[in-house]
Coordinates of N, CA and C in Angstrom, one line a residue:
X1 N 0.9 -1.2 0.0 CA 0.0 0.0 0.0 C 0.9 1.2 0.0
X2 N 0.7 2.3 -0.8 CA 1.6 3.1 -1.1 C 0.4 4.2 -0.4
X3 N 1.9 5.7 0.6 CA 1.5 6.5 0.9 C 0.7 7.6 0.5
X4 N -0.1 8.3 0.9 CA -1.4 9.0 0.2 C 0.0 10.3 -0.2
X5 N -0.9 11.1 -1.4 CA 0.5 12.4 -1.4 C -0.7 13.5 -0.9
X6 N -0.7 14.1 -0.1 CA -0.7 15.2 0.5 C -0.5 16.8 0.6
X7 N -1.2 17.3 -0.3 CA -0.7 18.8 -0.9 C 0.1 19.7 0.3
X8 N 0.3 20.5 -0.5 CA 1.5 21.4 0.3 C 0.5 22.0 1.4
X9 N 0.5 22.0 2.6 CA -0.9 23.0 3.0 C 0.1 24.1 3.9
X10 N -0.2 24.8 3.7 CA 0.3 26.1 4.4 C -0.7 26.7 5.4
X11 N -0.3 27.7 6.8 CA -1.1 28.1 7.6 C -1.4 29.4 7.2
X12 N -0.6 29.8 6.3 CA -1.3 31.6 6.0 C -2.1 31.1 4.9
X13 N -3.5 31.4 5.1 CA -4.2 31.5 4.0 C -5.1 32.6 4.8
X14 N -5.2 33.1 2.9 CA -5.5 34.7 3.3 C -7.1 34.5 2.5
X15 N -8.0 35.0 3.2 CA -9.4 35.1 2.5 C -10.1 36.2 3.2
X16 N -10.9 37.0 2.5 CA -11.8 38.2 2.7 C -13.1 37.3 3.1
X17 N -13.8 38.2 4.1 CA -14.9 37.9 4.6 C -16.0 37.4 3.5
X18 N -15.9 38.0 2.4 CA -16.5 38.5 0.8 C -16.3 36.2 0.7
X19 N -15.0 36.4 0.7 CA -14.3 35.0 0.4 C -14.8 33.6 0.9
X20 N -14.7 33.7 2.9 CA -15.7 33.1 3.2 C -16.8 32.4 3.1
X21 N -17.9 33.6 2.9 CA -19.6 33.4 2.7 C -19.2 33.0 1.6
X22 N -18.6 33.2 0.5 CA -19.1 32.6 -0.9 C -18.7 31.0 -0.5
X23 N -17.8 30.2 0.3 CA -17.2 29.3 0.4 C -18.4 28.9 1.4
X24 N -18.9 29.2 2.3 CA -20.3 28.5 3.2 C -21.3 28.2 2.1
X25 N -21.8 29.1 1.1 CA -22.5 29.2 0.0 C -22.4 27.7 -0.7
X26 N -21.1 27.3 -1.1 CA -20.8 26.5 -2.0 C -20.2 25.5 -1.3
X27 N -20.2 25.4 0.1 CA -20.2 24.3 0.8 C -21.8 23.4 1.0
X28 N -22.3 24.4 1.1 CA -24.2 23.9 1.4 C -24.9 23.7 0.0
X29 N -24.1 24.2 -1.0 CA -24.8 24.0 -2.2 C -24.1 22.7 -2.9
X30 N -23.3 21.9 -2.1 CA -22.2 20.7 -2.9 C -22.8 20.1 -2.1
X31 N -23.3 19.8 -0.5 CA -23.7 19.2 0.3 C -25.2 18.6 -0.2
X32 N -25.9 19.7 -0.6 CA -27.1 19.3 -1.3 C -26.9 18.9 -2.6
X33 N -25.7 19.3 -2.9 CA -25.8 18.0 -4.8 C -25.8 16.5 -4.3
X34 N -24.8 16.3 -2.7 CA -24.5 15.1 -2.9 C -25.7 14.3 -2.2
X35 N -27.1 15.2 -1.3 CA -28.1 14.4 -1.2 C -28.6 14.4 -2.4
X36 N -29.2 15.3 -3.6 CA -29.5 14.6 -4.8 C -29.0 13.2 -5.1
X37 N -27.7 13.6 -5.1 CA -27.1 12.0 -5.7 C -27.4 10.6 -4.6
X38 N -27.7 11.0 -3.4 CA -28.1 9.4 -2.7 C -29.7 9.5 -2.8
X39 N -30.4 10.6 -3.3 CA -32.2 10.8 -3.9 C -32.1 9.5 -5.1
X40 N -31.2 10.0 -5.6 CA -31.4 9.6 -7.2 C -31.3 8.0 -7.2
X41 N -29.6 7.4 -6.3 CA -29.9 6.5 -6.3 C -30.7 5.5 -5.4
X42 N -31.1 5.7 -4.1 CA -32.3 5.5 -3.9 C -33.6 5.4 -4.7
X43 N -33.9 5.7 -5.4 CA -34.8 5.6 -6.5 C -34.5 4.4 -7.2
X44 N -33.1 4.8 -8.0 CA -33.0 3.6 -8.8 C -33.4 2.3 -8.1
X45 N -32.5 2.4 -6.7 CA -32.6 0.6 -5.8 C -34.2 0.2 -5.9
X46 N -35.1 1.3 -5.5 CA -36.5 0.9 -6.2 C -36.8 0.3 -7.2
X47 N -36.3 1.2 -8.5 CA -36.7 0.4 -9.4 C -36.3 -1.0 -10.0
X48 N -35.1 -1.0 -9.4 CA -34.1 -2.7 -9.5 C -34.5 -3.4 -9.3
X49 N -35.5 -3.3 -8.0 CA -36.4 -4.2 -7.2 C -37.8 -4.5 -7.7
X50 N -38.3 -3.1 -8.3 CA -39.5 -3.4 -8.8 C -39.4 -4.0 -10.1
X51 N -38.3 -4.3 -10.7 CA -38.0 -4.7 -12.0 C -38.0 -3.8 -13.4
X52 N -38.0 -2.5 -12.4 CA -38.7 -1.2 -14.0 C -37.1 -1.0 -14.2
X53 N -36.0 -0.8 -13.7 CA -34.9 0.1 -14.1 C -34.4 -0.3 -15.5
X54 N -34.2 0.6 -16.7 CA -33.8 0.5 -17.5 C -32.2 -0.4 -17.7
X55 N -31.9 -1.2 -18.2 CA -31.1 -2.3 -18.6 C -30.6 -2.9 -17.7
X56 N -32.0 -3.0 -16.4 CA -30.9 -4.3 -15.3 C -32.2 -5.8 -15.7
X57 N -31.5 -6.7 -15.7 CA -31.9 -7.6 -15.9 C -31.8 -8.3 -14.7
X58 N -32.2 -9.4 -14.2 CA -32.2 -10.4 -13.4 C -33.6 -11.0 -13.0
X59 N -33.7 -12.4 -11.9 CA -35.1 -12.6 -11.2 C -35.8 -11.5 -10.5
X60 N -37.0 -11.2 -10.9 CA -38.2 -10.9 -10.0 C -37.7 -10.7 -8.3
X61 N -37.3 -9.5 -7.9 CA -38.0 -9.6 -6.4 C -39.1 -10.1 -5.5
X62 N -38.9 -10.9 -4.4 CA -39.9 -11.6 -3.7 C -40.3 -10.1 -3.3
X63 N -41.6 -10.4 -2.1 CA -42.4 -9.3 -1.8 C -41.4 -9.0 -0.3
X64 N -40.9 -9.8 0.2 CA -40.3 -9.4 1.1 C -39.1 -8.6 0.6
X65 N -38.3 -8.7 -0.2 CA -37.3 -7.8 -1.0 C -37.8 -6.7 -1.1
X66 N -38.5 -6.7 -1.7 CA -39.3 -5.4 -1.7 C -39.4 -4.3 -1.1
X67 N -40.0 -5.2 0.1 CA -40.6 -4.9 1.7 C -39.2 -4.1 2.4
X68 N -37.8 -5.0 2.4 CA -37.1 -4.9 3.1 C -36.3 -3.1 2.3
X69 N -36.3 -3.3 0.7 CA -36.0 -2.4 -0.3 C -36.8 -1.1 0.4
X70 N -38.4 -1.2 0.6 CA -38.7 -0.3 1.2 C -38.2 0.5 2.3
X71 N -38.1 -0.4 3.6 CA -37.9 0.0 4.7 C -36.3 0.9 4.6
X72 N -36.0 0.4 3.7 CA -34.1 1.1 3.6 C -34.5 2.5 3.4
X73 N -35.2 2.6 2.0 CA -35.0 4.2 1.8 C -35.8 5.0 2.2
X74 N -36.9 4.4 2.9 CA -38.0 5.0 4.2 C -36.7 5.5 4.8
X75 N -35.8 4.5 5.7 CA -34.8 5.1 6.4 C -33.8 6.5 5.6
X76 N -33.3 6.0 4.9 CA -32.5 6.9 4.1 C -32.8 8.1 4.0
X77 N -34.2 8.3 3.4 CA -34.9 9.8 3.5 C -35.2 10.4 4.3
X78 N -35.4 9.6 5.7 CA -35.5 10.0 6.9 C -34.5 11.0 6.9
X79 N -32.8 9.9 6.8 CA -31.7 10.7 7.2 C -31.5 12.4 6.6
X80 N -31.7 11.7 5.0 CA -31.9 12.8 4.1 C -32.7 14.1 5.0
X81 N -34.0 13.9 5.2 CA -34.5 15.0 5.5 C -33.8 15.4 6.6
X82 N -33.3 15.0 7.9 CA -33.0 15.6 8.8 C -31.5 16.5 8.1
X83 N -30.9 15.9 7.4 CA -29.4 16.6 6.9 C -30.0 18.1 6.2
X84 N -31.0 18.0 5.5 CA -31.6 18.8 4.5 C -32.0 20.3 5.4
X85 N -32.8 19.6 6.8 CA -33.1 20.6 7.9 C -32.0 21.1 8.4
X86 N -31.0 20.5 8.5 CA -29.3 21.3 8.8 C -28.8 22.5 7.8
X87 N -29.0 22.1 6.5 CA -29.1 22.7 5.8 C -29.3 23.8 5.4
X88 N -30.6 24.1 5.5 CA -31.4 24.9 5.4 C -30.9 26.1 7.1
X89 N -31.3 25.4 7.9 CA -30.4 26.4 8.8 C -28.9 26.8 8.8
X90 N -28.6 26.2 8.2 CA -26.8 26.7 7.7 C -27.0 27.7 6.8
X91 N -28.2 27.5 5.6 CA -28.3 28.9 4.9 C -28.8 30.2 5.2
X92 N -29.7 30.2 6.2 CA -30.2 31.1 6.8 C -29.8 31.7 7.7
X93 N -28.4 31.1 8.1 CA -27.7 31.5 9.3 C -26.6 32.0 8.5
X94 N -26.4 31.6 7.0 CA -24.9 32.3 5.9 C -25.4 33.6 5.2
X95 N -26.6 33.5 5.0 CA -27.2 34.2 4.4 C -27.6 35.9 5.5
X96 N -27.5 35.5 6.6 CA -27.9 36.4 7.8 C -26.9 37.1 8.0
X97 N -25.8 36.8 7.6 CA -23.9 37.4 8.1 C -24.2 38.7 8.0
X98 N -23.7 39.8 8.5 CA -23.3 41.3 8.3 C -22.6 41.3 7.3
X99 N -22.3 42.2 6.6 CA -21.6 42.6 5.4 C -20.6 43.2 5.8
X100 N -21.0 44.0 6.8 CA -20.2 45.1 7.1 C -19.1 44.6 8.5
X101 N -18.0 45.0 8.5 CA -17.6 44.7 10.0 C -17.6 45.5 10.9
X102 N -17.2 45.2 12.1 CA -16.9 45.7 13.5 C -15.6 45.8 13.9
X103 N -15.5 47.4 14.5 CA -14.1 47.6 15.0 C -13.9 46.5 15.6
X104 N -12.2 46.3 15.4 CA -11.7 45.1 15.9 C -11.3 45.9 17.6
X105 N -10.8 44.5 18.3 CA -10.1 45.2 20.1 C -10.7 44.5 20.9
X106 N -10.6 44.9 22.3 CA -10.9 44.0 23.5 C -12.7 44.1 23.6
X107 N -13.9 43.1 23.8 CA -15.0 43.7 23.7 C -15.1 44.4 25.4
X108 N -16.2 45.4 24.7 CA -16.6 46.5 26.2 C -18.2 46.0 26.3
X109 N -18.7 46.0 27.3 CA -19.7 45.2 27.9 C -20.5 46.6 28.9
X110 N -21.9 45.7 28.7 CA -22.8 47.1 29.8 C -23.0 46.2 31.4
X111 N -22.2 47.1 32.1 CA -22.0 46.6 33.5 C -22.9 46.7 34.2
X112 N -24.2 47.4 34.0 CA -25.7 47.3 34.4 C -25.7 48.9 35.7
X113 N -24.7 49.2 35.8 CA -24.3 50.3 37.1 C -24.6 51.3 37.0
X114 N -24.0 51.6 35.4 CA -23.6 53.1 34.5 C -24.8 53.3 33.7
X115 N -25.8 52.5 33.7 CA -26.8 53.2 32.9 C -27.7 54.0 33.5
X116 N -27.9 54.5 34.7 CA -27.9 55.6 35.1 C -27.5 56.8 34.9
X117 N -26.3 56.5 34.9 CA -25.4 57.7 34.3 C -26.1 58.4 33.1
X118 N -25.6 59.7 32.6 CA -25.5 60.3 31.6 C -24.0 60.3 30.4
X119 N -24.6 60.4 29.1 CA -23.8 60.4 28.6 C -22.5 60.7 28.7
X120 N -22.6 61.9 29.0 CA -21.2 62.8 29.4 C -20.7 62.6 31.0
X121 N -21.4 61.9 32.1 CA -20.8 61.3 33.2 C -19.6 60.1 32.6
X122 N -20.6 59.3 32.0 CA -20.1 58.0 31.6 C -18.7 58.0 30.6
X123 N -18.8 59.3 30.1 CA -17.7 59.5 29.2 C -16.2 60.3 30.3
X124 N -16.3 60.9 31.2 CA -15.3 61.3 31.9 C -15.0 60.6 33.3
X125 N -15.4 59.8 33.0 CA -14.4 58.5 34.7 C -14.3 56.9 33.6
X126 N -13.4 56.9 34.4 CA -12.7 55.0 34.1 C -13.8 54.2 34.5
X127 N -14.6 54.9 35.5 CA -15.7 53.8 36.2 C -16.1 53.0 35.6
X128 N -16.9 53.5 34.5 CA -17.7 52.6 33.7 C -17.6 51.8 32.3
X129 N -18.0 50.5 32.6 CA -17.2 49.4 31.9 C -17.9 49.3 30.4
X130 N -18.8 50.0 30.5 CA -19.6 50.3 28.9 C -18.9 51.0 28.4
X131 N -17.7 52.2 28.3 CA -17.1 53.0 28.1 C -15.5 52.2 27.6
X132 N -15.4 51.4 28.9 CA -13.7 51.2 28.8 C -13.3 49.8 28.8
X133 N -12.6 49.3 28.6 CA -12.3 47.6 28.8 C -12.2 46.9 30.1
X134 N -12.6 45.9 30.1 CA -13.0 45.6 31.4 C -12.0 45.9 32.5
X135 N -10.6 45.5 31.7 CA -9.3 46.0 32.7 C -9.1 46.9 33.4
X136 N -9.6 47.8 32.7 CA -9.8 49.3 33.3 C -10.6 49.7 34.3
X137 N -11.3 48.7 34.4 CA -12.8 49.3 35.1 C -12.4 49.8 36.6
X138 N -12.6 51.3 37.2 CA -12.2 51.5 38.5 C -13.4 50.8 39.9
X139 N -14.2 50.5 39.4 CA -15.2 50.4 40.2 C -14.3 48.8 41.2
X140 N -13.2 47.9 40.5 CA -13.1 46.9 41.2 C -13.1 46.1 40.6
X141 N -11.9 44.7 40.7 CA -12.0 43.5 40.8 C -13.4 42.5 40.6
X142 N -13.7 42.8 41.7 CA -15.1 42.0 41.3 C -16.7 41.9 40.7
X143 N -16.2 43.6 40.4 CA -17.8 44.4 39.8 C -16.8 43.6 38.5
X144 N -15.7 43.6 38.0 CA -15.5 43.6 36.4 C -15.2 41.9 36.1
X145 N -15.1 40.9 37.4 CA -15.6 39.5 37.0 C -17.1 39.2 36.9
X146 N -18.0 40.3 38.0 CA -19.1 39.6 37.3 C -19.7 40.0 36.3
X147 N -19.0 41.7 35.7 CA -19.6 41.7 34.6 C -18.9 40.8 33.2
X148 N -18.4 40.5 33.9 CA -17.4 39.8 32.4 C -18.8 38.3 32.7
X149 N -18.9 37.7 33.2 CA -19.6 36.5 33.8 C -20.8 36.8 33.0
X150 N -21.5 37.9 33.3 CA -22.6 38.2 32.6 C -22.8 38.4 30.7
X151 N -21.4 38.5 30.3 CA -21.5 38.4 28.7 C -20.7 37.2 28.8
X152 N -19.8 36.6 29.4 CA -19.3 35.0 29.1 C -17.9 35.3 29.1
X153 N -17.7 35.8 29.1 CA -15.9 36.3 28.9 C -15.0 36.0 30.5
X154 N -13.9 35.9 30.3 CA -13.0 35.9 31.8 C -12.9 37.3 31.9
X155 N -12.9 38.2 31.1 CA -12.7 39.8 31.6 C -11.1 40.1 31.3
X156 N -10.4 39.0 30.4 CA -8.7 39.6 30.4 C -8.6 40.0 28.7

């Protein structure tokens, strides 16, 4: 058994956001060629069985063949559909992306304290963690774990 060859793969690969979505696009759109193609031949195994498929010859299927021929692609399209319902939320969820981006940096979070505040309070003290990165926050140690707790983040 001879070793598989293995393209060169490199870690810098460079793609635009633009780049991506078209690659989700045409991942979900190859995914559903390839349920066509287990639709299709599903079908055929029917008709092999029923005796209709064009240039297969052999004995007649008993009814149990049949029966059992059934029960397969009953299952199969089961699977099918559920993969199809994946699908379909994969496109709706690719399809939903922003276009646009977001400044990149540490995320800033509403610490639930400062919305009281006014605009212009909120903008001249370190206090508040809607304003500044969690690191910063003067209010304390543990006001800025639980607000990190509260969006999911460790706060560093």
């Amino acid at each position: 058994m001879s070793n598989p060859n293995l393209p060169n793969i490199t870690p810098a690969i460079q793609l635009t956001r633009d780049d991506v979505v078209n690659l989700l696009f045409s991942s979900i759109a190859m995914e559903g060629l390839g349920l066509a193609h287990i639709i299709n031949a599903e079908g055929e195994s029917i008709q092999f069985a029923l005796g209709t498929l064009q240039g297969a010859s052999g004995p007649p299927a008993t009814m149990q063949q049949v029966l059992e021929v059934n029960q397969s692609a009953q299952a199969m399209l089961d699977t099918i559909f559920r993969q199809e319902m994946m699908l379909d939320s994969k496109l709706k969820t690719a399809s939903s992306l922003p276009t646009l981006r977001g400044p990149t940096g540490q995320p800033r979070i509403r610490c639930g304290q400062c919305t009281s505040r006014s605009f212009q309070e909120r903008r001249t003290t370190t206090s508040c963690s809607c304003i500044f990165p969690i690191r910063s926050c003067s209010i304390g140690a543990a006001h800025a774990a639980e607000a990190a707790r509260s969006i999911g983040t460790d706060g560093s």
